[in-house]
Short mmCIF file of C-alpha atoms in Angstrom, two decimals:
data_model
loop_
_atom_site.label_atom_id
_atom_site.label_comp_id
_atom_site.label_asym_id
_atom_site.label_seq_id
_atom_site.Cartn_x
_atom_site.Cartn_y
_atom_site.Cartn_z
CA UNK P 1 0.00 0.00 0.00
CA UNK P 2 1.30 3.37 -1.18
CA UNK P 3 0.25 6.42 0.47
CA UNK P 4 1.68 10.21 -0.74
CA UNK P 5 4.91 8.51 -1.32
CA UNK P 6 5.26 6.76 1.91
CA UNK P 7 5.19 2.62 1.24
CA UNK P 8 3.45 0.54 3.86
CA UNK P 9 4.56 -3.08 3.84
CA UNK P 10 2.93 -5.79 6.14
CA UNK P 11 5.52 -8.77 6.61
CA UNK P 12 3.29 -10.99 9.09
CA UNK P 13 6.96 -13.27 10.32
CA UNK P 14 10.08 -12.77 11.78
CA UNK P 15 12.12 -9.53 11.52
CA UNK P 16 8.73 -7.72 9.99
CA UNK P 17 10.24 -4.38 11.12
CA UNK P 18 13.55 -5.07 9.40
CA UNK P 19 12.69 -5.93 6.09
CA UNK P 20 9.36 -3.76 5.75
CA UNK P 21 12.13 -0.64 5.79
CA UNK P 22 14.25 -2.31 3.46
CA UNK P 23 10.94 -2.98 1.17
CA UNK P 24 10.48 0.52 1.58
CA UNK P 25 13.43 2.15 0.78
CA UNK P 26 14.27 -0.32 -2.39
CA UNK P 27 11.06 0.04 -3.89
CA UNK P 28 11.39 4.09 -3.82
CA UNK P 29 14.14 3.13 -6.66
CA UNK P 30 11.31 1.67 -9.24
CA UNK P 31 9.63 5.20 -9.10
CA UNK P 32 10.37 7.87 -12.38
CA UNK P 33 12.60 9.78 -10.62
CA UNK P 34 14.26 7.85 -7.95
CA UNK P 35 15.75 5.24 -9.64
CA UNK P 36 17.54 7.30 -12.35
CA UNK P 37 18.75 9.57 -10.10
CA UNK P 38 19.97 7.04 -7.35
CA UNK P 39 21.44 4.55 -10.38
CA UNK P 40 23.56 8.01 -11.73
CA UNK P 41 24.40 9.30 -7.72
CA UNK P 42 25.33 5.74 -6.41
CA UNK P 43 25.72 2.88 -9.02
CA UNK P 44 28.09 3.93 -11.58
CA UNK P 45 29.16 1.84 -14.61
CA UNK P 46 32.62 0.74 -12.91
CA UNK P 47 30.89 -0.11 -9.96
CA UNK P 48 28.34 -2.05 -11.31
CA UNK P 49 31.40 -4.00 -13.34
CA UNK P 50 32.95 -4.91 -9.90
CA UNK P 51 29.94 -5.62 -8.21
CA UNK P 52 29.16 -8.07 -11.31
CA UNK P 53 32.15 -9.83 -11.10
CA UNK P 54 31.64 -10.18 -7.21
CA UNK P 55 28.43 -11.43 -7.41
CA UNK P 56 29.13 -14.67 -10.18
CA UNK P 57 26.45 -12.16 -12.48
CA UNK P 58 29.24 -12.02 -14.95
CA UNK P 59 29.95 -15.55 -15.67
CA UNK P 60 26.04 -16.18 -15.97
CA UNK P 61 25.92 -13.74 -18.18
CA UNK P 62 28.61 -15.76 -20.27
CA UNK P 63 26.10 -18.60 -20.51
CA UNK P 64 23.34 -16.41 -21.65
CA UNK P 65 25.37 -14.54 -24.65
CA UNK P 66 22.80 -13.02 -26.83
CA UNK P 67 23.06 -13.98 -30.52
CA UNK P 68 19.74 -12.44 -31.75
CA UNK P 69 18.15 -9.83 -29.48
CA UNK P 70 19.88 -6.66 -28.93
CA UNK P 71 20.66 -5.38 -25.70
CA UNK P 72 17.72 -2.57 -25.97
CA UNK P 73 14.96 -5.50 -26.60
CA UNK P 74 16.49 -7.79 -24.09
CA UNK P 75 17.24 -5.12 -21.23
CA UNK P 76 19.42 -7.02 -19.12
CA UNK P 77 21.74 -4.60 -18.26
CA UNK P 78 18.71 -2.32 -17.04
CA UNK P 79 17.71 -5.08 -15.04
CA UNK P 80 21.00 -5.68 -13.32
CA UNK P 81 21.85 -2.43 -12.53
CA UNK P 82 18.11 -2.36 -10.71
CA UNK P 83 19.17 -5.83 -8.72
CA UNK P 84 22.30 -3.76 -7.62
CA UNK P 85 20.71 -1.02 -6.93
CA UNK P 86 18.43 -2.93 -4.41
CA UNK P 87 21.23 -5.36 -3.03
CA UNK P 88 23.09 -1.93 -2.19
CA UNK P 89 20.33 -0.31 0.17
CA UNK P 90 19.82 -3.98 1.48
CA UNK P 91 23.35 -5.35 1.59
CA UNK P 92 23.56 -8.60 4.23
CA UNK P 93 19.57 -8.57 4.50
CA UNK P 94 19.14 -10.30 1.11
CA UNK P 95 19.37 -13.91 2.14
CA UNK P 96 17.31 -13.07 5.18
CA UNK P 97 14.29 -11.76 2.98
CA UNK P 98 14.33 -14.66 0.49
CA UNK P 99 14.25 -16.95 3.14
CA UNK P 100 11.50 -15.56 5.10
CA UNK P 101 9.66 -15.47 2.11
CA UNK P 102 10.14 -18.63 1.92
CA UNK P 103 8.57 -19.00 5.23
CA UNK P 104 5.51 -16.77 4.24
CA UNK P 105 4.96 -19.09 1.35
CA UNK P 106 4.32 -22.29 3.68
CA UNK P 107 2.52 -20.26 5.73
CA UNK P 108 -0.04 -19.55 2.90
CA UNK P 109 0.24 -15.87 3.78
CA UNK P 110 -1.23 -13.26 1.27
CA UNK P 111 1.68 -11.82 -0.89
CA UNK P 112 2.14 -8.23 -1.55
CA UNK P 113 2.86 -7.17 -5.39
CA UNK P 114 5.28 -5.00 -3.46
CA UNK P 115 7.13 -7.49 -1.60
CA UNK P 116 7.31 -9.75 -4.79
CA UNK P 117 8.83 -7.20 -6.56
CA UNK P 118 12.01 -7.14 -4.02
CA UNK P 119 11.99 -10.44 -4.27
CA UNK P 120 12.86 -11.01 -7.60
CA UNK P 121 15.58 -8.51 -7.66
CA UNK P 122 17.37 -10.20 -5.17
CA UNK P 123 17.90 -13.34 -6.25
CA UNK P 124 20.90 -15.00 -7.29
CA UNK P 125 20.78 -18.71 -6.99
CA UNK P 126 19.14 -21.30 -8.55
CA UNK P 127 18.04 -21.98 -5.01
CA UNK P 128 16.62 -18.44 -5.38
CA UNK P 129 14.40 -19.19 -7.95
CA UNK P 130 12.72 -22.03 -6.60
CA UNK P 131 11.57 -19.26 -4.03
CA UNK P 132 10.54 -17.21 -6.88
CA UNK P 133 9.10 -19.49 -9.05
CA UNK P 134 6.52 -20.81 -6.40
CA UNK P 135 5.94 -17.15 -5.40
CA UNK P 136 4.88 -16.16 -8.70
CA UNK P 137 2.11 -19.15 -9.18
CA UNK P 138 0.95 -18.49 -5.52
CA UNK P 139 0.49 -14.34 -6.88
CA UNK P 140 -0.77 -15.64 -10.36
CA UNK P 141 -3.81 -17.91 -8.71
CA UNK P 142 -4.28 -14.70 -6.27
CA UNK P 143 -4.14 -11.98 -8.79
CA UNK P 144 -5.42 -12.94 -11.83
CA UNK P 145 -6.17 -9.38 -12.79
CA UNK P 146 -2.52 -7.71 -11.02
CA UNK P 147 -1.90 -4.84 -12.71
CA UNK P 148 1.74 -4.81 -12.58
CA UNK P 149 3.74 -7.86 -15.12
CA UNK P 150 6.13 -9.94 -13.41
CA UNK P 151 6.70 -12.06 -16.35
CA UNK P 152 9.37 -9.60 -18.13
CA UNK P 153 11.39 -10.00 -14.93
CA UNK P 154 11.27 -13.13 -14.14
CA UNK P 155 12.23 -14.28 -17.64
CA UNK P 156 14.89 -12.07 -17.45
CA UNK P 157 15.83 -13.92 -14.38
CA UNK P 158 15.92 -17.35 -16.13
CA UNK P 159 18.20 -15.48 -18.64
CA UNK P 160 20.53 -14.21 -16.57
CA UNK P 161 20.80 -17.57 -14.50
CA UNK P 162 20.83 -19.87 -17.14
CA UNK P 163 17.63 -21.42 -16.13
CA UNK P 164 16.40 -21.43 -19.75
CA UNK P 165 14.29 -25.01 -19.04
CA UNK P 166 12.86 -23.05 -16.09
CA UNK P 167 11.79 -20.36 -18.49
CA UNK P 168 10.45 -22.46 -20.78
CA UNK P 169 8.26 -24.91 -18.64
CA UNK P 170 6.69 -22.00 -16.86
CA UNK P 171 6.15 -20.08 -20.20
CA UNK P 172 4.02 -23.33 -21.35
CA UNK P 173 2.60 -24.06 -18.01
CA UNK P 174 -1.17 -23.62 -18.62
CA UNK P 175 -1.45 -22.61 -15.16
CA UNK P 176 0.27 -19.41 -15.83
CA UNK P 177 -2.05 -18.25 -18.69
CA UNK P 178 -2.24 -14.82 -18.76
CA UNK P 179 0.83 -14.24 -16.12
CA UNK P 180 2.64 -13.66 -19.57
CA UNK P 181 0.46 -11.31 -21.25
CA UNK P 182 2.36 -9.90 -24.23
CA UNK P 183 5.40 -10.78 -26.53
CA UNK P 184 8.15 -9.57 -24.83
CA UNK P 185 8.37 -12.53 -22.20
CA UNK P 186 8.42 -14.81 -24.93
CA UNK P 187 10.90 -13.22 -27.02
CA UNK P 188 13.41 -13.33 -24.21
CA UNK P 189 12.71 -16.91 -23.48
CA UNK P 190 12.49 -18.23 -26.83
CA UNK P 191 16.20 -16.51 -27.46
CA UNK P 192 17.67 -17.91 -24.48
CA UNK P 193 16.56 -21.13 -25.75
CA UNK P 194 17.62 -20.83 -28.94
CA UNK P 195 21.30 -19.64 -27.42
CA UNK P 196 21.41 -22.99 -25.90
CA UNK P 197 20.65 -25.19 -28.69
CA UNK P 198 16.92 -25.86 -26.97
CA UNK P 199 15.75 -25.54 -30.73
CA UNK P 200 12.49 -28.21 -30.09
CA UNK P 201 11.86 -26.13 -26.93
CA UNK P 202 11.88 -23.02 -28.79
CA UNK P 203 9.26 -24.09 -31.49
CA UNK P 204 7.46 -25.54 -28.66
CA UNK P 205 7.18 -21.90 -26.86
CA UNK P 206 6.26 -20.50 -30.44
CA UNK P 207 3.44 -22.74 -30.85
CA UNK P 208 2.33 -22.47 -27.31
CA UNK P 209 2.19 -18.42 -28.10
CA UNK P 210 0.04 -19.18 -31.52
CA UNK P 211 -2.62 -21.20 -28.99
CA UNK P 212 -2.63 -18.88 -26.45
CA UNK P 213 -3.45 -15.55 -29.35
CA UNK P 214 -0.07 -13.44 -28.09
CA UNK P 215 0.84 -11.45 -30.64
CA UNK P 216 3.38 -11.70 -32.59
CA UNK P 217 6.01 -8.61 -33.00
CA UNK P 218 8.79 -8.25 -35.89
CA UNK P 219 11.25 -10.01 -33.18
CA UNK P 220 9.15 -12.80 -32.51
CA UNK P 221 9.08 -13.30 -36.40
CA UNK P 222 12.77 -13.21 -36.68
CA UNK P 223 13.29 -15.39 -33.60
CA UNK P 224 10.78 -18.06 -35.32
CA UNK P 225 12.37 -17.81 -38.65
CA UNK P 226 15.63 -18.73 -36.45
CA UNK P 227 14.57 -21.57 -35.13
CA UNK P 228 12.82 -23.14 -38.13
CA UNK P 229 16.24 -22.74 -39.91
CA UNK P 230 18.67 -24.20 -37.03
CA UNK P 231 15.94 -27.37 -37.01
CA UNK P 232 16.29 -27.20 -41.00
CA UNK P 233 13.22 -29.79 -41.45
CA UNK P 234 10.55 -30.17 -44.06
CA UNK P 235 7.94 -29.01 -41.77
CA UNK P 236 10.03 -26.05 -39.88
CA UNK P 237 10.84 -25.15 -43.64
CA UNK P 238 6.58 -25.06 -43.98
CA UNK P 239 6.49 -23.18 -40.65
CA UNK P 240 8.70 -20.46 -41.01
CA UNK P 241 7.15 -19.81 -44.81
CA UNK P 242 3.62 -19.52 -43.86
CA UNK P 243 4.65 -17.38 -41.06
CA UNK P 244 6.41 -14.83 -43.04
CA UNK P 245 3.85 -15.17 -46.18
CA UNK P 246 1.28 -14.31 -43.05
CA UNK P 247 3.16 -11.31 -42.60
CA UNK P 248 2.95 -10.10 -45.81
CA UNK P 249 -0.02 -10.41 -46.22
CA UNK P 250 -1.81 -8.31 -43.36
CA UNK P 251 0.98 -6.02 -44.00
CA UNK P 252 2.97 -6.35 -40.45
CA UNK P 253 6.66 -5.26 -40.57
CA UNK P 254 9.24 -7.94 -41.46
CA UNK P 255 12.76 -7.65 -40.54
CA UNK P 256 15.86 -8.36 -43.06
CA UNK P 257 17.56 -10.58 -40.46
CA UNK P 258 14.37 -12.73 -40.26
CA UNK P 259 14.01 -12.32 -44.85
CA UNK P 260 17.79 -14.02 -44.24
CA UNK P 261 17.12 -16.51 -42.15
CA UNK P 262 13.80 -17.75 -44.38
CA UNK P 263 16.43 -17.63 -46.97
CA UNK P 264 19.37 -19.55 -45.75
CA UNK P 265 16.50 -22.22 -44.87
CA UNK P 266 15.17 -22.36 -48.23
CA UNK P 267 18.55 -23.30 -50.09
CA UNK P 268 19.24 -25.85 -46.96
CA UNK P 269 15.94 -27.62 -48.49
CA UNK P 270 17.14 -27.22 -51.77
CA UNK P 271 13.95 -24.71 -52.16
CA UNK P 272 15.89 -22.06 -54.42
CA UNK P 273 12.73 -20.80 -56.26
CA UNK P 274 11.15 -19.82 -52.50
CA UNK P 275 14.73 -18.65 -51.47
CA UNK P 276 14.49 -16.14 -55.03
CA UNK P 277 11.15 -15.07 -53.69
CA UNK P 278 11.69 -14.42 -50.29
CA UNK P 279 15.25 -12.76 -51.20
CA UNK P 280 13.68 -9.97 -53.91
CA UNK P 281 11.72 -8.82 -50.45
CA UNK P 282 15.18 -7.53 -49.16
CA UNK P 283 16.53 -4.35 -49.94
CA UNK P 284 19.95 -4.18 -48.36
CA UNK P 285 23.43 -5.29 -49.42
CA UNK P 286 25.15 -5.93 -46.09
CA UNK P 287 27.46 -8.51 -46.14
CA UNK P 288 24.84 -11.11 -45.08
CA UNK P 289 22.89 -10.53 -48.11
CA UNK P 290 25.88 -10.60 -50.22
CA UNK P 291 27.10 -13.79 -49.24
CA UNK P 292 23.49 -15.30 -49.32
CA UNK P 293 23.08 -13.22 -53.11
CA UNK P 294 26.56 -15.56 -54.51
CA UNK P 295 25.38 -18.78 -52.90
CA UNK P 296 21.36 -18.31 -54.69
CA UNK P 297 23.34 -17.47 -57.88
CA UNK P 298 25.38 -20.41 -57.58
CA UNK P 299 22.77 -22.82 -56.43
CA UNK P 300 20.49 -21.43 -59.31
CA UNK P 301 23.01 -22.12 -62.10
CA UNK P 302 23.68 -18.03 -62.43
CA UNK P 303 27.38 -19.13 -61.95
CA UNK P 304 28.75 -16.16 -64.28
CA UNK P 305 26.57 -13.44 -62.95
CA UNK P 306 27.95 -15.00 -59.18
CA UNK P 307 31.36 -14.32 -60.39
CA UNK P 308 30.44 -10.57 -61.55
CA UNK P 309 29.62 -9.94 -58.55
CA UNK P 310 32.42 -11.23 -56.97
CA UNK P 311 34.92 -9.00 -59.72
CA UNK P 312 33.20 -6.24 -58.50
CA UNK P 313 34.41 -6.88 -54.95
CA UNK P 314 37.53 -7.13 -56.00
CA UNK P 315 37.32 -3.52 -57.44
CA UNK P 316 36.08 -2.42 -54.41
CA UNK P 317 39.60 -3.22 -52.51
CA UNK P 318 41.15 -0.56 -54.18
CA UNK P 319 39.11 2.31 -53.03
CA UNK P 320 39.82 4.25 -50.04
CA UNK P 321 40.42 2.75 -46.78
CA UNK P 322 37.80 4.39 -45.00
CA UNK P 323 35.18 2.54 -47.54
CA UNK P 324 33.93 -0.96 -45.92
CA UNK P 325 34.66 -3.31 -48.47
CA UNK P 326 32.79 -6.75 -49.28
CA UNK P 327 33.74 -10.25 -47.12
CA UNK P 328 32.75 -13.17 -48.53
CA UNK P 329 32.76 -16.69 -46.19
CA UNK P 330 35.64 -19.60 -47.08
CA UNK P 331 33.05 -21.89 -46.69
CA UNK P 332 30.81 -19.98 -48.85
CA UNK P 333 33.66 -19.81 -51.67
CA UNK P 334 34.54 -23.44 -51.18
CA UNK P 335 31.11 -24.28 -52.20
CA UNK P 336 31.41 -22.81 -55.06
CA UNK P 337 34.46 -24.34 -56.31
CA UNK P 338 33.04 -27.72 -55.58
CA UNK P 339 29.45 -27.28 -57.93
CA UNK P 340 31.64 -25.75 -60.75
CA UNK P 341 34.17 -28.36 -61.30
CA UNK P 342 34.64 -29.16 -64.80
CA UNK P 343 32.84 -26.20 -65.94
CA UNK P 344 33.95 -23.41 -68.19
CA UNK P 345 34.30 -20.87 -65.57
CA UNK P 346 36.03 -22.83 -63.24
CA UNK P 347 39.45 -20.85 -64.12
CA UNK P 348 37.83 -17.29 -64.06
CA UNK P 349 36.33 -18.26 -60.40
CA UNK P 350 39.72 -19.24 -59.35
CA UNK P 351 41.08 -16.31 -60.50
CA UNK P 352 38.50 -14.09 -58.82
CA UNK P 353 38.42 -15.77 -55.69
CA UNK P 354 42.08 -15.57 -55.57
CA UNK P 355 42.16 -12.17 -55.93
CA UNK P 356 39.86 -11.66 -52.82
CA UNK P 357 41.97 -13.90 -50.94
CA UNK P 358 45.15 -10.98 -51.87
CA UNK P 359 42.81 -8.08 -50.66
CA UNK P 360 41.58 -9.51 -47.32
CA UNK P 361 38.38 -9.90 -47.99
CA UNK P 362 37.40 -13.68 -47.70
CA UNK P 363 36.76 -14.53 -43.64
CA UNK P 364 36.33 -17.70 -41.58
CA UNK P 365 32.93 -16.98 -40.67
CA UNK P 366 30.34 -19.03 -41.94
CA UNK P 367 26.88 -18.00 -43.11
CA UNK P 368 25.63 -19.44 -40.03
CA UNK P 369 28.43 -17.11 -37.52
CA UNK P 370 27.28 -14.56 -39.92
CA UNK P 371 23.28 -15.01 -39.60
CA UNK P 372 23.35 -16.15 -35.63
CA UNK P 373 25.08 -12.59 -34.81
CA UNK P 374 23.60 -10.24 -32.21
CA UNK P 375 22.85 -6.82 -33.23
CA UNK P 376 23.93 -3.53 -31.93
CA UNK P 377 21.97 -1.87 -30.06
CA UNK P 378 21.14 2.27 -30.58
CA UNK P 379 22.94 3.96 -28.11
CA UNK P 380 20.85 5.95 -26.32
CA UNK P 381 21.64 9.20 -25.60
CA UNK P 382 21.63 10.82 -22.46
CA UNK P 383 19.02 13.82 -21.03
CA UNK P 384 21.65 17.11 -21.32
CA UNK P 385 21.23 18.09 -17.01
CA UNK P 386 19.49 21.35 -17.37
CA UNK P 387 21.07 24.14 -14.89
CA UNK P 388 19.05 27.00 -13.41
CA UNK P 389 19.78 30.07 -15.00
CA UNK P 390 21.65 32.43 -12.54
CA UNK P 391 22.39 35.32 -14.82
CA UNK P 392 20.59 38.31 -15.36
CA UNK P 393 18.70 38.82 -18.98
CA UNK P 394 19.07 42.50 -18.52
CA UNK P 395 22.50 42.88 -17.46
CA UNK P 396 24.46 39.82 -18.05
CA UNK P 397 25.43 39.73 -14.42
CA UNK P 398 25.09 37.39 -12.01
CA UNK P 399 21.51 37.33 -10.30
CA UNK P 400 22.96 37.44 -6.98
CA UNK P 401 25.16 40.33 -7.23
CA UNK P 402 22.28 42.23 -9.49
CA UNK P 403 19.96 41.60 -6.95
CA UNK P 404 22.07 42.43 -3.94
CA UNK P 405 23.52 45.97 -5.90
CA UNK P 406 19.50 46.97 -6.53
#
């Protein structure tokens, strides 16, 4: 209960005193204000480095590398920095209120939106999240109409533990219908999954979305179109095509990394005709789509126009420095030496590919490394702090010594 800015916690067990204040003063972060300002005054980005390392958050966060969502869709820094923020105003308390949640839990106490919200910025453990994993079903039955989401955060909390089965059992737990309301939880958990390998898990949670009527964003559409390429089946193949034709067709927003993806699939299945299709929908020449442009030609029988393309590359290396010149994969080259053996332009291909070779611009990524990549983020820029003006309008003099000689 919030009343003119004061919060009112009732902790019916042990130390209720104790850790109602430290509710109280760590929620005050999550309001506009408070947490920006306290984050800039008290939690700067070196200490929140150390603090990571300290903590083990850093080596989780090495098992949860994102490869498809960018750091602004994912928000775990934001996130972290929050946990900090709360484990500083309640440092040596945190184990204490985790376990005596614990307690209210068998207890069958009423929870507090307020309380849960602590809760899940303190945990660290795996142990942890058994606590907060039975907390949030016990609020879900209770609350079927809360007007605050926990399921952002405690996805984000799978994430950044590496409890990606976690994630995913309680994302298709029937029970919890409704407790993730919109894409975003799903988005996080399906990449986490997909980071893993969990690709059968991941088209699982996709489905489970589809029954369930959540929306799907541009970023759920590129995550799918993932996932039906790393399972590279007949029937993802189907999948991932009737999604993005579905797209199209009520006019929603597809992205070029999820176009790529639907791609790459395509030629796995030997589809080039649907790979043709799907690739005159992108309009970009990054160095994805060049790489996937020479393999269609090639797998399409365009061999000579391939290796135009490729001369023009090589033309390319001889312009200034600060130009970003064309990289093509070795594996993507080598597979084109092997379906033109024999053939006519076998020698000009060598020759052309050579010359790349000279200039620097054929890498060791594969089209997969290339595809599976994360994004970077926007930076976002920061507010400029706006001072109070202190000089006179009339004068140009400061307002103190104008007022003080009037």
């Amino acid at each position: 209960m919030i009343k003119r800015g004061v919060v009112v916690i009732h902790l019916p067990f042990v130390y209720e005193g104790v850790v109602s204040s430290f509710v109280s003063m760590a929620l005050r972060l999550f309001s506009f204000s408070g947490c920006r300002s306290f984050l800039r005054e008290h939690i700067s980005p070196k200490a929140t480095l150390c603090a990571l390392r300290q903590s083990g958050w850093i080596e989780s966060r090495l098992g949860a590398k994102r490869h498809l969502l960018s750091d602004d869709v994912v928000k775990l820094e934001d996130f972290q920095r929050k946990k900090l923020a709360v484990a500083h105003l309640i440092t040596g308390s945190d184990g204490n209120f985790i376990e005596l949640y614990g307690h209210k839990l068998q207890r069958n106490s009423l929870l507090l939106q307020d309380e849960l919200h602590v809760l899940l910025h303190l945990c660290r453990s795996a142990e942890d999240m058994k606590t907060a994993r039975d907390a949030v079903y016990r609020y879900h039955a209770e609350n079927r109409n809360g007007k605050y989401k926990f399921g952002p955060v405690f996805i984000r909390l799978c994430y950044e533990l590496g409890l990606e089965k976690m994630a995913a059992a309680t994302l298709t737990d029937k029970e919890m219908r409704g407790f993730f309301s919109d894409f975003t939880s799903f988005n996080i958990g399906i990449d986490m999954l997909f980071v893993k390998g969990y690709y059968d898990d991941a088209l699982e949670v996709l489905q489970f979305m589809r029954r369930q009527r959540v929306p799907f964003n541009k970023e759920t559409l590129m995550l799918a179109s993932a996932v039906c390429y790393k399972l590279n089946t007949t029937e993802s193949h189907a999948i991932c095509t009737s999604l993005i034709e579905e797209a199209q067709v009520k006019g929603r927003s597809v992205t070029r990394h999820a176009y790529c993806f639907a791609v790459a699939l395509a030629l796995k299945q030997n589809d080039v005709q649907r790979a043709q299709a799907l690739f005159a929908q992108i309009v970009s020449t990054d160095r994805i789509c060049q790489n996937l442009k020479i393999l269609l030609l090639v797998m399409s029988g365009a061999t000579q126009e391939a290796i135009v393309d490729l001369s023009s590359a090589v033309q390319l290396s001889k312009s200034p420095s600060f130009f970003r010149k064309p990289e093509f994969s070795q594996e993507l080259l080598d597979q084109m030496r092997l379906r033109i053996v024999g053939e006519a332009q076998a020698t000009e291909a060598e020759q052309v590919i050579s010359e790349l070779e000279r200039a620097g611009q054929v890498t060791r990524q594969t089209l997969d490394d290339m595809l599976c990549h994360t994004p970077t983020a926007p930076k976002r820029k920061m507010a400029p702090i706006v001072r109070e003006k202190r000089t006179s309008r009339r004068i140009r003099k400061p307002l103190h010594s104008t007022l003080t000689s009037e």
